[in-house]
Amino acid sequence: MTDGIILIDKPAEMTSFGVVARLRRLLSEQQGKKVKVGHTGTLDPFATGLMIIVVGKECKNAELYSKKDKVYEATIRLGQSSTTGDPEGEIIDDINAKVPPTNDEVKGVLAKFTGAITQRPPIYSAIKIDGQRAYKLAREGKMPEMPERRITIHSLELVDYTYPELKIRTHVSSGTYIRTLAEDIGRSLGTCAYCTELRRTAIGEWKIEDAQTLQEFGVLNP
């Protein structure tokens, strides 16, 4: 391939840049020249699922793909928080945890998050603050104030709930952080929470069913 897109099912414990680097190396070796490769939106290292990789001249259209709606499946653990909002951070128990919320209470809270809402992105994110990535500032001990943004949650479905874990499926606008959504859900239930598993299953009209793993695409020892 010289120009176009590649749909990749990203494995856990790999950065989005790592996916791009492996594909760039493979395509450059195949074509005997350096090939321009990029991605259209960061997927957290702990997360899995769909990434749209742009190749060659299609790189100029990366932003068009990044603005598409996304669909995610996530597992949220109630009664604990994480410094990063995911399993990679320091896990802290909620010493003030109350009686586990009922199924109806969980559904009621999820309903409140559907529609246009305001969300404050996590500090551990790729958002730039004064020209620097927020996560880099956080690692240096600096805690920048993250600006709120308007997002839209088109749908938010409870897939399963057995305390302390609940599983959701959600269709959201571009720029929505599921880690933040998980924390906000926990807070609304009178406790804390963090996202333990996250999988992106769709970006616009592109589906995870049409994606390949790195191995299937030809990347050896990814």
mmCIF file of C-alpha atoms in Angstrom:
data_model
loop_
_atom_site.group_PDB
_atom_site.id
_atom_site.type_symbol
_atom_site.label_atom_id
_atom_site.label_comp_id
_atom_site.label_asym_id
_atom_site.label_seq_id
_atom_site.Cartn_x
_atom_site.Cartn_y
_atom_site.Cartn_z
ATOM 1 C CA MET A 1 0.000 0.000 0.000
ATOM 2 C CA THR A 2 1.242 3.492 -0.878
ATOM 3 C CA ASP A 3 -1.796 5.642 -0.026
ATOM 4 C CA GLY A 4 -4.963 4.895 1.942
ATOM 5 C CA ILE A 5 -6.085 3.611 5.324
ATOM 6 C CA ILE A 6 -5.434 0.467 7.348
ATOM 7 C CA LEU A 7 -7.825 -0.737 10.042
ATOM 8 C CA ILE A 8 -5.895 -2.207 12.967
ATOM 9 C CA ASP A 9 -7.134 -3.940 16.125
ATOM 10 C CA LYS A 10 -4.660 -2.551 18.652
ATOM 11 C CA PRO A 11 -3.480 -4.943 21.360
ATOM 12 C CA ALA A 12 -3.302 -3.975 25.021
ATOM 13 C CA GLU A 13 -0.037 -2.674 26.495
ATOM 14 C CA MET A 14 0.996 -0.930 23.280
ATOM 15 C CA THR A 15 0.942 2.792 22.566
ATOM 16 C CA SER A 16 -0.693 4.221 19.470
ATOM 17 C CA PHE A 17 2.737 5.466 18.412
ATOM 18 C CA GLY A 18 4.036 1.915 18.791
ATOM 19 C CA VAL A 19 1.421 0.674 16.328
ATOM 20 C CA VAL A 20 2.360 3.403 13.842
ATOM 21 C CA ALA A 21 6.095 2.724 14.207
ATOM 22 C CA ARG A 22 5.696 -0.999 13.528
ATOM 23 C CA LEU A 23 3.547 -0.415 10.459
ATOM 24 C CA ARG A 24 5.871 2.295 9.137
ATOM 25 C CA ARG A 25 8.824 -0.057 9.453
ATOM 26 C CA LEU A 26 6.995 -2.892 7.680
ATOM 27 C CA LEU A 27 5.647 -0.761 4.822
ATOM 28 C CA SER A 28 8.991 0.990 4.333
ATOM 29 C CA GLU A 29 10.763 -2.369 4.115
ATOM 30 C CA GLN A 30 8.197 -3.665 1.626
ATOM 31 C CA GLN A 31 8.487 -0.610 -0.622
ATOM 32 C CA GLY A 32 12.197 0.016 -0.219
ATOM 33 C CA LYS A 33 11.665 3.619 0.828
ATOM 34 C CA LYS A 34 10.399 5.572 3.813
ATOM 35 C CA VAL A 35 6.606 5.548 3.916
ATOM 36 C CA LYS A 36 4.621 8.226 5.719
ATOM 37 C CA VAL A 37 2.293 6.643 8.297
ATOM 38 C CA GLY A 38 0.132 8.203 11.007
ATOM 39 C CA HIS A 39 -2.875 7.527 13.212
ATOM 40 C CA THR A 40 -6.157 9.390 13.559
ATOM 41 C CA GLY A 41 -6.602 9.438 17.317
ATOM 42 C CA THR A 42 -4.762 8.128 20.356
ATOM 43 C CA LEU A 43 -5.962 4.954 22.027
ATOM 44 C CA ASP A 44 -4.658 4.523 25.586
ATOM 45 C CA PRO A 45 -1.976 1.832 26.061
ATOM 46 C CA PHE A 46 -4.237 -0.321 28.284
ATOM 47 C CA ALA A 47 -7.059 -0.135 25.721
ATOM 48 C CA THR A 48 -7.658 -2.370 22.717
ATOM 49 C CA GLY A 49 -9.594 -1.996 19.527
ATOM 50 C CA LEU A 50 -9.989 -0.056 16.344
ATOM 51 C CA MET A 51 -7.388 2.351 15.036
ATOM 52 C CA ILE A 52 -7.532 3.968 11.606
ATOM 53 C CA ILE A 53 -3.999 4.209 10.255
ATOM 54 C CA VAL A 54 -3.388 6.676 7.412
ATOM 55 C CA VAL A 55 -0.696 5.976 4.837
ATOM 56 C CA GLY A 56 1.031 8.232 2.302
ATOM 57 C CA LYS A 57 -1.086 11.000 0.825
ATOM 58 C CA GLU A 58 -4.017 9.988 3.036
ATOM 59 C CA CYS A 59 -2.117 11.379 6.044
ATOM 60 C CA LYS A 60 -3.378 14.831 5.091
ATOM 61 C CA ASN A 61 -6.911 13.647 5.878
ATOM 62 C CA ALA A 62 -6.110 12.342 9.371
ATOM 63 C CA GLU A 63 -8.149 15.052 11.087
ATOM 64 C CA LEU A 64 -11.255 14.131 9.083
ATOM 65 C CA TYR A 65 -11.151 10.631 10.563
ATOM 66 C CA SER A 66 -10.342 11.880 14.060
ATOM 67 C CA LYS A 67 -13.543 13.954 14.157
ATOM 68 C CA LYS A 68 -15.761 10.897 13.631
ATOM 69 C CA ASP A 69 -17.979 9.524 16.404
ATOM 70 C CA LYS A 70 -16.626 6.546 18.356
ATOM 71 C CA VAL A 71 -18.175 3.458 19.950
ATOM 72 C CA TYR A 72 -16.581 1.914 23.035
ATOM 73 C CA GLU A 73 -17.131 -1.013 25.364
ATOM 74 C CA ALA A 74 -15.782 -0.443 28.854
ATOM 75 C CA THR A 75 -15.569 -2.112 32.243
ATOM 76 C CA ILE A 76 -15.791 0.202 35.245
ATOM 77 C CA ARG A 77 -14.838 -0.744 38.799
ATOM 78 C CA LEU A 78 -16.753 1.031 41.547
ATOM 79 C CA GLY A 79 -15.342 1.726 44.999
ATOM 80 C CA GLN A 80 -11.782 2.313 43.811
ATOM 81 C CA SER A 81 -10.014 5.149 42.039
ATOM 82 C CA SER A 82 -6.831 5.385 40.002
ATOM 83 C CA THR A 83 -4.426 8.295 39.706
ATOM 84 C CA THR A 84 -4.599 7.909 35.924
ATOM 85 C CA GLY A 85 -8.200 6.722 35.611
ATOM 86 C CA ASP A 86 -7.054 3.327 34.353
ATOM 87 C CA PRO A 87 -5.156 0.214 35.585
ATOM 88 C CA GLU A 88 -1.768 1.858 34.994
ATOM 89 C CA GLY A 89 -2.127 4.283 37.889
ATOM 90 C CA GLU A 90 -1.993 3.889 41.659
ATOM 91 C CA ILE A 91 -5.203 2.189 42.808
ATOM 92 C CA ILE A 92 -6.878 3.669 45.888
ATOM 93 C CA ASP A 93 -9.796 2.150 47.811
ATOM 94 C CA ASP A 94 -12.782 4.312 48.693
ATOM 95 C CA ILE A 95 -12.839 4.146 52.488
ATOM 96 C CA ASN A 96 -16.248 5.823 52.467
ATOM 97 C CA ALA A 97 -17.878 3.276 50.160
ATOM 98 C CA LYS A 98 -21.591 2.934 50.871
ATOM 99 C CA VAL A 99 -24.073 0.166 50.166
ATOM 100 C CA PRO A 100 -23.570 -1.063 46.574
ATOM 101 C CA PRO A 101 -25.894 0.797 44.172
ATOM 102 C CA THR A 102 -28.814 -1.165 42.758
ATOM 103 C CA ASN A 103 -29.236 -2.011 39.105
ATOM 104 C CA ASP A 104 -31.953 0.643 38.786
ATOM 105 C CA GLU A 105 -29.732 3.258 40.429
ATOM 106 C CA VAL A 106 -26.947 2.514 37.959
ATOM 107 C CA LYS A 107 -29.331 2.765 35.002
ATOM 108 C CA GLY A 108 -30.690 6.036 36.366
ATOM 109 C CA VAL A 109 -27.229 7.560 36.587
ATOM 110 C CA LEU A 110 -26.267 6.404 33.093
ATOM 111 C CA ALA A 111 -29.395 8.052 31.697
ATOM 112 C CA LYS A 112 -28.274 11.395 33.152
ATOM 113 C CA PHE A 113 -25.084 11.291 31.100
ATOM 114 C CA THR A 114 -26.829 10.809 27.767
ATOM 115 C CA GLY A 115 -26.910 13.859 25.493
ATOM 116 C CA ALA A 116 -24.777 17.000 25.339
ATOM 117 C CA ILE A 117 -22.705 17.350 28.510
ATOM 118 C CA THR A 118 -19.574 19.073 29.783
ATOM 119 C CA GLN A 119 -16.511 16.957 30.507
ATOM 120 C CA ARG A 120 -13.094 17.770 31.941
ATOM 121 C CA PRO A 121 -10.409 15.644 30.222
ATOM 122 C CA PRO A 122 -7.980 13.671 32.406
ATOM 123 C CA ILE A 123 -4.589 15.142 33.217
ATOM 124 C CA TYR A 124 -2.961 11.973 31.909
ATOM 125 C CA SER A 125 -3.921 12.632 28.286
ATOM 126 C CA ALA A 126 -2.331 13.745 25.024
ATOM 127 C CA ILE A 127 -4.039 17.145 25.148
ATOM 128 C CA LYS A 128 -1.584 20.030 24.830
ATOM 129 C CA ILE A 129 -1.362 22.668 27.557
ATOM 130 C CA ASP A 130 0.791 25.663 26.583
ATOM 131 C CA GLY A 131 2.411 23.564 23.871
ATOM 132 C CA GLN A 132 3.185 20.547 26.067
ATOM 133 C CA ARG A 133 1.360 17.239 26.422
ATOM 134 C CA ALA A 134 -0.644 17.158 29.643
ATOM 135 C CA TYR A 135 0.621 13.688 30.598
ATOM 136 C CA LYS A 136 4.225 14.885 30.384
ATOM 137 C CA LEU A 137 3.469 17.779 32.709
ATOM 138 C CA ALA A 138 1.762 15.376 35.124
ATOM 139 C CA ARG A 139 4.787 13.070 35.138
ATOM 140 C CA GLU A 140 6.929 16.074 36.079
ATOM 141 C CA GLY A 141 4.704 16.666 39.091
ATOM 142 C CA LYS A 142 2.869 19.576 37.515
ATOM 143 C CA MET A 143 -0.925 19.360 37.670
ATOM 144 C CA PRO A 144 -2.338 21.651 34.984
ATOM 145 C CA GLU A 145 -5.951 22.795 35.094
ATOM 146 C CA MET A 146 -7.683 20.936 32.282
ATOM 147 C CA PRO A 147 -10.240 23.054 30.406
ATOM 148 C CA GLU A 148 -13.764 21.687 30.222
ATOM 149 C CA ARG A 149 -15.201 20.791 26.830
ATOM 150 C CA ARG A 150 -18.616 20.073 25.403
ATOM 151 C CA ILE A 151 -19.161 16.513 24.218
ATOM 152 C CA THR A 152 -22.140 14.431 23.163
ATOM 153 C CA ILE A 153 -22.960 10.962 24.435
ATOM 154 C CA HIS A 154 -25.400 9.634 21.860
ATOM 155 C CA SER A 155 -26.120 6.430 23.761
ATOM 156 C CA LEU A 156 -24.963 4.816 27.005
ATOM 157 C CA GLU A 157 -26.077 1.238 27.580
ATOM 158 C CA LEU A 158 -25.610 -0.944 30.656
ATOM 159 C CA VAL A 159 -24.389 -4.299 29.352
ATOM 160 C CA ASP A 160 -23.813 -6.036 32.686
ATOM 161 C CA TYR A 161 -23.595 -5.161 36.370
ATOM 162 C CA THR A 162 -22.287 -7.270 39.213
ATOM 163 C CA TYR A 163 -20.887 -5.067 41.962
ATOM 164 C CA PRO A 164 -18.210 -3.761 41.964
ATOM 165 C CA GLU A 165 -17.959 -3.986 38.166
ATOM 166 C CA LEU A 166 -20.293 -2.618 35.546
ATOM 167 C CA LYS A 167 -19.910 -2.949 31.797
ATOM 168 C CA ILE A 168 -21.137 -0.308 29.393
ATOM 169 C CA ARG A 169 -21.385 0.276 25.669
ATOM 170 C CA THR A 170 -21.399 3.880 24.532
ATOM 171 C CA HIS A 171 -21.581 5.872 21.295
ATOM 172 C CA VAL A 172 -19.851 9.221 21.771
ATOM 173 C CA SER A 173 -18.644 12.274 19.911
ATOM 174 C CA SER A 174 -14.996 12.832 19.110
ATOM 175 C CA GLY A 175 -12.980 14.077 22.068
ATOM 176 C CA THR A 176 -14.884 12.104 24.702
ATOM 177 C CA TYR A 177 -12.741 10.479 27.399
ATOM 178 C CA ILE A 178 -14.171 7.214 28.713
ATOM 179 C CA ARG A 179 -11.804 7.316 31.689
ATOM 180 C CA THR A 180 -13.391 10.591 32.750
ATOM 181 C CA LEU A 181 -16.873 9.226 32.083
ATOM 182 C CA ALA A 182 -16.114 6.270 34.370
ATOM 183 C CA GLU A 183 -14.978 8.579 37.170
ATOM 184 C CA ASP A 184 -18.031 10.808 36.744
ATOM 185 C CA ILE A 185 -20.364 7.790 36.857
ATOM 186 C CA GLY A 186 -18.759 6.629 40.100
ATOM 187 C CA ARG A 187 -19.052 10.089 41.614
ATOM 188 C CA SER A 188 -22.740 10.264 40.681
ATOM 189 C CA LEU A 189 -23.261 6.910 42.422
ATOM 190 C CA GLY A 190 -21.781 8.288 45.629
ATOM 191 C CA THR A 191 -18.407 6.587 45.343
ATOM 192 C CA CYS A 192 -15.358 6.617 43.085
ATOM 193 C CA ALA A 193 -14.519 4.543 40.018
ATOM 194 C CA TYR A 194 -11.984 3.911 37.298
ATOM 195 C CA CYS A 195 -11.934 2.218 33.903
ATOM 196 C CA THR A 196 -10.359 -1.254 34.075
ATOM 197 C CA GLU A 197 -10.923 -2.317 30.462
ATOM 198 C CA LEU A 198 -11.606 -0.326 27.308
ATOM 199 C CA ARG A 199 -12.213 -1.442 23.745
ATOM 200 C CA ARG A 200 -13.012 0.787 20.753
ATOM 201 C CA THR A 201 -15.341 -1.023 18.380
ATOM 202 C CA ALA A 202 -16.180 1.653 15.808
ATOM 203 C CA ILE A 203 -14.979 4.956 14.354
ATOM 204 C CA GLY A 204 -17.642 6.519 12.160
ATOM 205 C CA GLU A 205 -18.669 3.891 9.619
ATOM 206 C CA TRP A 206 -15.583 1.728 10.216
ATOM 207 C CA LYS A 207 -16.059 -1.321 12.464
ATOM 208 C CA ILE A 208 -13.716 -3.498 14.502
ATOM 209 C CA GLU A 209 -14.954 -6.557 12.577
ATOM 210 C CA ASP A 210 -13.150 -5.218 9.504
ATOM 211 C CA ALA A 211 -9.839 -4.648 11.297
ATOM 212 C CA GLN A 212 -6.717 -6.823 11.332
ATOM 213 C CA THR A 213 -4.307 -7.501 14.147
ATOM 214 C CA LEU A 214 -0.706 -6.454 13.591
ATOM 215 C CA GLN A 215 0.233 -10.102 13.101
ATOM 216 C CA GLU A 216 -2.496 -10.595 10.514
ATOM 217 C CA PHE A 217 -1.209 -7.555 8.634
ATOM 218 C CA GLY A 218 2.273 -9.029 8.585
ATOM 219 C CA VAL A 219 4.072 -7.471 11.532
ATOM 220 C CA LEU A 220 6.268 -10.159 13.078
ATOM 221 C CA ASN A 221 6.836 -10.154 16.838
ATOM 222 C CA PRO A 222 4.785 -7.002 17.484
#
